[in-house]
XYZ file of C-alpha atoms in Angstrom:
392
model
C -9.000 -11.192 3.816
C -10.342 -14.505 4.903
C -12.914 -14.614 7.701
C -16.686 -15.200 8.129
C -17.530 -11.628 7.183
C -15.760 -11.817 3.829
C -16.731 -13.486 0.558
C -13.894 -14.489 -1.730
C -13.926 -15.558 -5.341
C -10.874 -16.938 -7.077
C -9.061 -14.318 -9.136
C -7.866 -16.064 -12.307
C -5.682 -14.399 -14.859
C -7.762 -13.898 -18.008
C -6.313 -14.227 -21.452
C -8.003 -10.976 -22.371
C -5.900 -8.860 -20.005
C -3.847 -6.552 -22.191
C -0.747 -4.723 -21.067
C 0.323 -2.406 -23.856
C -1.805 0.719 -23.957
C -4.308 -0.545 -21.365
C -3.861 2.372 -18.992
C -2.805 5.939 -19.536
C -1.096 6.919 -16.293
C -2.192 10.167 -14.684
C 0.493 12.627 -13.589
C 1.735 11.998 -10.066
C 0.576 14.428 -7.423
C 3.243 16.374 -5.583
C 1.003 16.624 -2.519
C 2.584 15.109 0.572
C 0.792 12.333 2.402
C -0.693 13.081 5.819
C 1.665 12.947 8.774
C 2.100 9.172 8.803
C 5.340 7.358 9.524
C 7.718 7.220 6.586
C 7.862 3.419 6.714
C 5.208 1.483 8.594
C 2.780 -1.431 8.691
C -0.941 -1.026 8.086
C -2.846 -3.617 10.087
C -6.501 -4.611 10.276
C -8.167 -4.844 13.692
C -11.028 -7.338 13.746
C -14.339 -6.134 15.155
C -15.522 -9.723 15.508
C -14.452 -12.985 17.132
C -13.374 -15.649 14.621
C -10.796 -17.614 16.572
C -7.931 -15.131 16.304
C -6.670 -13.378 19.422
C -9.165 -10.738 20.552
C -7.551 -7.368 21.241
C -8.364 -3.913 22.482
C -6.946 -1.158 20.304
C -4.661 -0.167 23.171
C -2.957 -3.577 22.941
C -1.842 -3.158 19.317
C 1.991 -3.104 19.009
C 3.716 0.112 17.999
C 4.888 -1.456 14.707
C 1.388 -0.813 13.362
C 1.448 2.855 12.366
C -1.917 2.695 10.584
C -4.776 0.689 12.096
C -7.824 -0.126 9.969
C -10.918 -1.005 11.994
C -12.707 -3.813 10.153
C -15.421 -3.271 9.243
C -18.117 -0.635 8.848
C -21.676 -1.849 8.211
C -24.008 -0.760 5.434
C -26.780 1.550 6.622
C -30.384 1.457 5.336
C -29.551 4.503 3.220
C -27.971 3.441 -0.081
C -24.260 4.299 0.073
C -24.305 5.085 3.793
C -22.272 3.281 6.451
C -22.544 2.785 10.218
C -20.335 1.235 12.897
C -21.027 -0.555 16.174
C -18.719 -2.634 18.325
C -19.529 -6.318 17.945
C -21.331 -7.529 21.104
C -19.555 -10.900 21.064
C -16.173 -9.169 20.897
C -17.154 -6.709 23.624
C -18.084 -9.632 25.868
C -14.915 -11.597 25.036
C -12.828 -8.556 26.036
C -14.563 -8.237 29.395
C -16.893 -5.393 28.518
C -14.921 -3.329 25.988
C -17.387 -0.503 25.449
C -17.697 2.436 23.087
C -16.142 4.926 25.527
C -13.039 2.735 25.964
C -12.826 2.198 22.213
C -12.939 5.949 21.520
C -10.358 6.572 24.236
C -8.074 3.961 22.699
C -8.336 5.637 19.283
C -7.272 8.894 20.899
C -4.352 7.121 22.590
C -3.089 5.646 19.325
C -3.364 9.035 17.638
C -1.394 10.647 20.469
C 1.382 8.148 19.674
C 1.609 9.422 16.091
C -0.480 6.627 14.643
C -3.591 6.786 12.453
C -6.862 4.885 12.819
C -9.247 4.529 9.877
C -12.622 2.859 9.422
C -12.492 0.118 6.793
C -15.354 -0.371 4.341
C -15.638 -3.919 3.088
C -16.678 -7.454 3.899
C -20.061 -9.086 3.530
C -21.785 -6.928 6.135
C -20.152 -3.737 4.948
C -20.653 -4.232 1.227
C -21.872 -1.002 -0.305
C -22.766 0.247 -3.750
C -22.765 3.795 -5.060
C -25.204 3.693 -7.989
C -25.831 7.425 -8.161
C -24.828 10.854 -6.887
C -27.133 10.560 -3.871
C -25.377 7.380 -2.739
C -21.999 9.059 -3.164
C -23.130 11.904 -0.939
C -24.506 9.452 1.634
C -21.182 7.651 1.761
C -19.239 10.882 2.282
C -21.524 12.346 4.938
C -21.992 9.104 6.912
C -18.266 8.351 6.885
C -17.451 11.860 8.058
C -20.041 11.500 10.828
C -18.224 8.361 12.050
C -14.911 10.228 11.908
C -16.368 12.913 14.171
C -18.085 10.436 16.485
C -15.170 8.037 17.007
C -12.102 10.052 16.044
C -11.213 8.076 12.917
C -8.605 9.766 10.707
C -10.174 8.609 7.485
C -11.350 5.577 5.570
C -9.973 2.366 4.104
C -11.582 1.164 0.873
C -11.591 -2.639 0.929
C -14.549 -3.393 -1.299
C -14.634 -6.812 -2.927
C -16.596 -5.551 -5.911
C -15.400 -3.205 -8.607
C -16.196 0.336 -7.419
C -18.298 2.714 -9.485
C -15.598 5.006 -10.827
C -17.563 8.257 -11.109
C -19.531 7.966 -7.880
C -16.714 6.609 -5.715
C -14.443 9.367 -6.978
C -17.117 11.918 -6.096
C -17.671 10.363 -2.649
C -13.984 10.390 -1.750
C -13.496 13.966 -2.929
C -16.525 15.088 -0.937
C -15.208 13.270 2.133
C -11.758 14.779 1.725
C -13.308 18.222 1.523
C -15.191 17.626 4.770
C -12.233 16.076 6.603
C -9.522 18.571 5.631
C -5.792 18.263 5.122
C -5.196 15.426 7.616
C -7.590 13.048 5.836
C -6.158 9.531 5.532
C -7.244 7.361 2.601
C -6.014 3.797 2.304
C -7.018 1.028 -0.090
C -6.537 -2.733 -0.165
C -7.579 -3.902 -3.642
C -7.445 -7.494 -4.797
C -4.776 -8.107 -7.436
C -7.208 -8.562 -10.325
C -8.496 -4.996 -9.908
C -5.073 -3.368 -10.203
C -4.020 -5.202 -13.320
C -3.667 -2.969 -16.402
C -7.177 -1.760 -17.224
C -8.496 -2.755 -13.779
C -11.296 -0.822 -12.083
C -9.323 -0.008 -8.928
C -6.402 1.199 -11.019
C -8.754 3.632 -12.746
C -10.033 4.833 -9.344
C -6.474 5.220 -8.080
C -5.680 7.458 -11.038
C -8.714 9.623 -10.275
C -7.919 10.161 -6.571
C -4.125 9.759 -6.469
C -3.757 13.183 -4.876
C -5.879 12.017 -1.899
C -4.320 8.592 -1.330
C -2.138 7.887 1.686
C -1.253 4.290 0.803
C -2.520 1.453 -1.407
C -1.737 -2.013 -0.033
C -2.596 -4.535 -2.744
C -3.617 -7.916 -1.342
C -0.926 -10.278 -2.642
C -2.886 -13.320 -1.476
C -6.038 -15.271 -2.317
C -5.038 -14.675 -5.915
C -4.210 -16.615 -9.017
C -1.262 -15.801 -11.230
C -1.160 -12.175 -12.386
C 0.738 -9.996 -14.822
C 3.680 -7.905 -13.696
C 4.756 -4.567 -15.102
C 6.788 -6.445 -17.720
C 3.702 -8.267 -19.028
C 4.829 -11.663 -17.749
C 2.700 -13.839 -15.470
C 3.876 -14.446 -11.894
C 2.603 -16.881 -9.278
C 1.587 -15.739 -5.806
C 3.690 -16.597 -2.787
C 6.924 -15.315 -4.323
C 9.113 -12.217 -4.173
C 8.546 -11.738 -7.899
C 4.762 -11.653 -7.447
C 5.011 -8.772 -4.987
C 7.678 -6.773 -6.811
C 6.408 -7.196 -10.369
C 2.837 -6.264 -9.409
C 3.857 -3.393 -7.123
C 5.850 -1.996 -10.032
C 2.568 -1.542 -11.926
C 1.374 0.965 -9.327
C 4.787 2.622 -9.418
C 4.601 3.032 -13.196
C 3.180 6.561 -13.111
C 0.109 5.831 -10.975
C 1.389 6.466 -7.433
C 4.456 7.782 -5.646
C 6.525 5.184 -3.809
C 5.393 6.515 -0.429
C 1.823 5.664 -1.476
C 2.548 1.948 -2.035
C 2.634 -0.948 0.431
C 2.803 -4.749 0.225
C -0.233 -6.604 1.608
C 0.295 -10.128 2.988
C -1.386 -12.397 5.569
C 0.008 -12.410 9.108
C -0.276 -16.191 9.385
C -1.570 -19.171 7.376
C -4.875 -18.730 9.234
C -5.238 -15.188 7.933
C -5.979 -16.124 4.315
C -6.942 -19.111 2.246
C -3.775 -18.898 0.164
C -0.768 -16.704 -0.447
C 0.815 -16.713 2.997
C 4.586 -16.217 2.886
C 7.168 -16.088 5.627
C 7.657 -12.445 6.695
C 11.261 -12.690 5.498
C 9.868 -12.935 1.941
C 8.042 -9.640 2.509
C 11.345 -8.135 3.648
C 13.072 -9.432 0.523
C 10.430 -7.829 -1.709
C 10.786 -4.570 0.226
C 14.587 -4.700 -0.218
C 14.239 -5.398 -3.921
C 11.921 -2.439 -4.480
C 13.811 0.009 -2.275
C 17.494 -0.729 -2.938
C 17.530 -3.408 -5.642
C 18.812 -6.333 -3.568
C 17.287 -9.707 -2.594
C 15.229 -9.737 -5.814
C 13.998 -12.840 -7.572
C 14.041 -13.014 -11.356
C 12.067 -9.772 -11.713
C 14.110 -6.574 -11.583
C 12.063 -3.420 -10.818
C 12.250 -0.584 -13.323
C 13.802 1.657 -10.644
C 14.607 1.800 -6.941
C 11.991 3.243 -4.601
C 13.593 4.046 -1.224
C 10.499 5.889 0.017
C 8.206 2.842 -0.327
C 5.692 3.166 2.519
C 5.926 -0.379 3.861
C 3.548 -3.293 4.265
C 0.044 -4.312 5.296
C -1.231 -7.439 6.975
C -4.496 -9.242 7.555
C -4.770 -9.106 10.438
C -3.342 -7.708 13.671
C -5.391 -10.332 15.520
C -3.970 -13.202 13.482
C -0.507 -11.741 14.005
C -1.133 -11.779 17.758
C -2.129 -15.447 17.494
C 1.186 -16.072 15.722
C 3.368 -14.383 18.349
C 3.453 -11.092 16.392
C 5.879 -12.656 13.942
C 4.847 -10.250 11.166
C 5.146 -7.127 13.320
C 8.482 -8.219 14.740
C 10.140 -9.367 11.509
C 8.731 -6.835 9.042
C 8.279 -3.949 11.463
C 11.913 -3.995 12.546
C 13.101 -4.176 8.937
C 11.123 -1.331 7.360
C 13.242 1.737 6.795
C 16.508 -0.132 7.322
C 17.073 -2.344 4.257
C 20.546 -3.633 3.474
C 23.024 -1.257 1.860
C 23.121 -1.499 -1.903
C 26.402 -3.117 -2.954
C 28.679 -1.244 -5.295
C 28.927 -2.724 -8.773
C 32.519 -3.726 -9.548
C 33.564 -1.812 -12.628
C 36.728 -1.175 -14.564
C 38.317 2.251 -13.938
C 37.203 4.804 -16.511
C 39.332 7.637 -17.798
C 37.339 10.835 -17.077
C 38.515 12.174 -20.413
C 37.202 9.109 -22.271
C 35.642 10.481 -25.480
C 32.696 8.109 -24.884
C 31.598 10.274 -21.933
C 29.781 13.317 -23.287
C 28.648 16.298 -21.247
C 25.311 15.627 -19.506
C 22.313 17.441 -20.994
C 18.980 17.685 -19.158
C 16.819 17.078 -22.221
C 18.815 14.106 -23.513
C 17.488 10.544 -23.081
C 20.098 8.102 -21.728
C 19.908 4.344 -21.379
C 21.754 1.921 -19.143
C 25.481 1.952 -19.870
C 25.662 5.492 -21.248
C 28.392 7.663 -19.704
C 28.368 11.417 -19.196
C 30.559 14.138 -17.747
C 29.063 16.459 -15.136
C 31.044 18.942 -13.013
C 34.266 17.143 -13.975
C 33.021 13.715 -12.818
C 32.140 10.773 -15.062
C 28.862 8.972 -14.413
C 27.318 5.853 -15.940
C 23.531 5.356 -16.274
C 22.167 2.255 -14.559
C 18.852 2.451 -16.419
C 16.781 4.705 -18.720
C 16.782 8.316 -17.562
C 15.987 11.827 -18.674
C 16.413 14.986 -16.593
C 17.922 13.257 -13.533
C 20.923 15.348 -12.468
C 24.029 13.159 -11.970
C 25.049 12.982 -8.309
C 21.838 14.601 -7.016
C 20.306 11.370 -5.681
C 22.325 8.473 -4.301
C 19.480 6.113 -5.301
C 19.144 7.662 -8.756
C 20.202 6.249 -12.123
C 23.688 7.805 -12.221
C 26.690 6.034 -10.664
C 30.208 7.476 -10.414
C 32.718 5.524 -12.532
């Protein structure tokens, strides 16, 4: 996220990044996410004036189902955070005060949207060196949730988080906040590569996470799930890297695609919103892909994220209009033309739950012949229209 309150360093793909065996994926949690929209945009609201359109929360378009207020400030207590409306922004908005801000949060929540406080940026940089700092983070964040009405927190730290203490802090905060706690993250690409520090944190708190929106910008080339390097600014970059998170780390409804709202929103990596839609289509229904083909289809993918709502406003809300209208309604997956298959073909054996099948294998189930589109085990033929089995 590129603005005066952020410090960026170039993320360059290191030759030492290993793929095979770098991460042991934790089991996926079956816990449902809080009551957020099935497919939505997470957007950052700027609590400062940097040349983008200044907005009150009440002016944010409905396409933004999750609003991250950027940013909290570090308190004098190690690990603690505070928040105050920026005086320059308040003045630019004609006296936007704390009472109006709190009322606007309540309005957005009444519309079925969530508002979280984002921790990150130069002024909000925090460290959790010990258990006391972890406790300070949890208690101070919960105090802001009570004071302002925030639904939770967004972790947007530029540094690698302390795994043990950040895990402890987030679990303490979740315990204080209860079942409706919203936890979002926006890691830089380098930290969610195999063996990355954010990926380790994600594994530790996967049961708490609402959505992780990796920042697919301000980044050098990175490895995809297949171990190949991909350049930013492409469909392949988004799909191949998102597939890492989907490889046993998170459910599809916990994953979003983070891109800038305009060329002014980031130093590099801006793509036309139609490219974001293509990546979403590729991951959800397997169409509009580049050269990278995801390991599966993920129709419940949460959506997208953008830096920032203010830069989107300066760009005529092109991101909200193009991506927001597309989420949840990707194109219909085309049927693969195939030769008719005799249901009694001896090549089609009876489906068995414990058997491993690979793409091209055929089975008989309830008198119908199915062909596997990819590797599968335990997926009941015909149970999921987006699953691996196709009627032949």
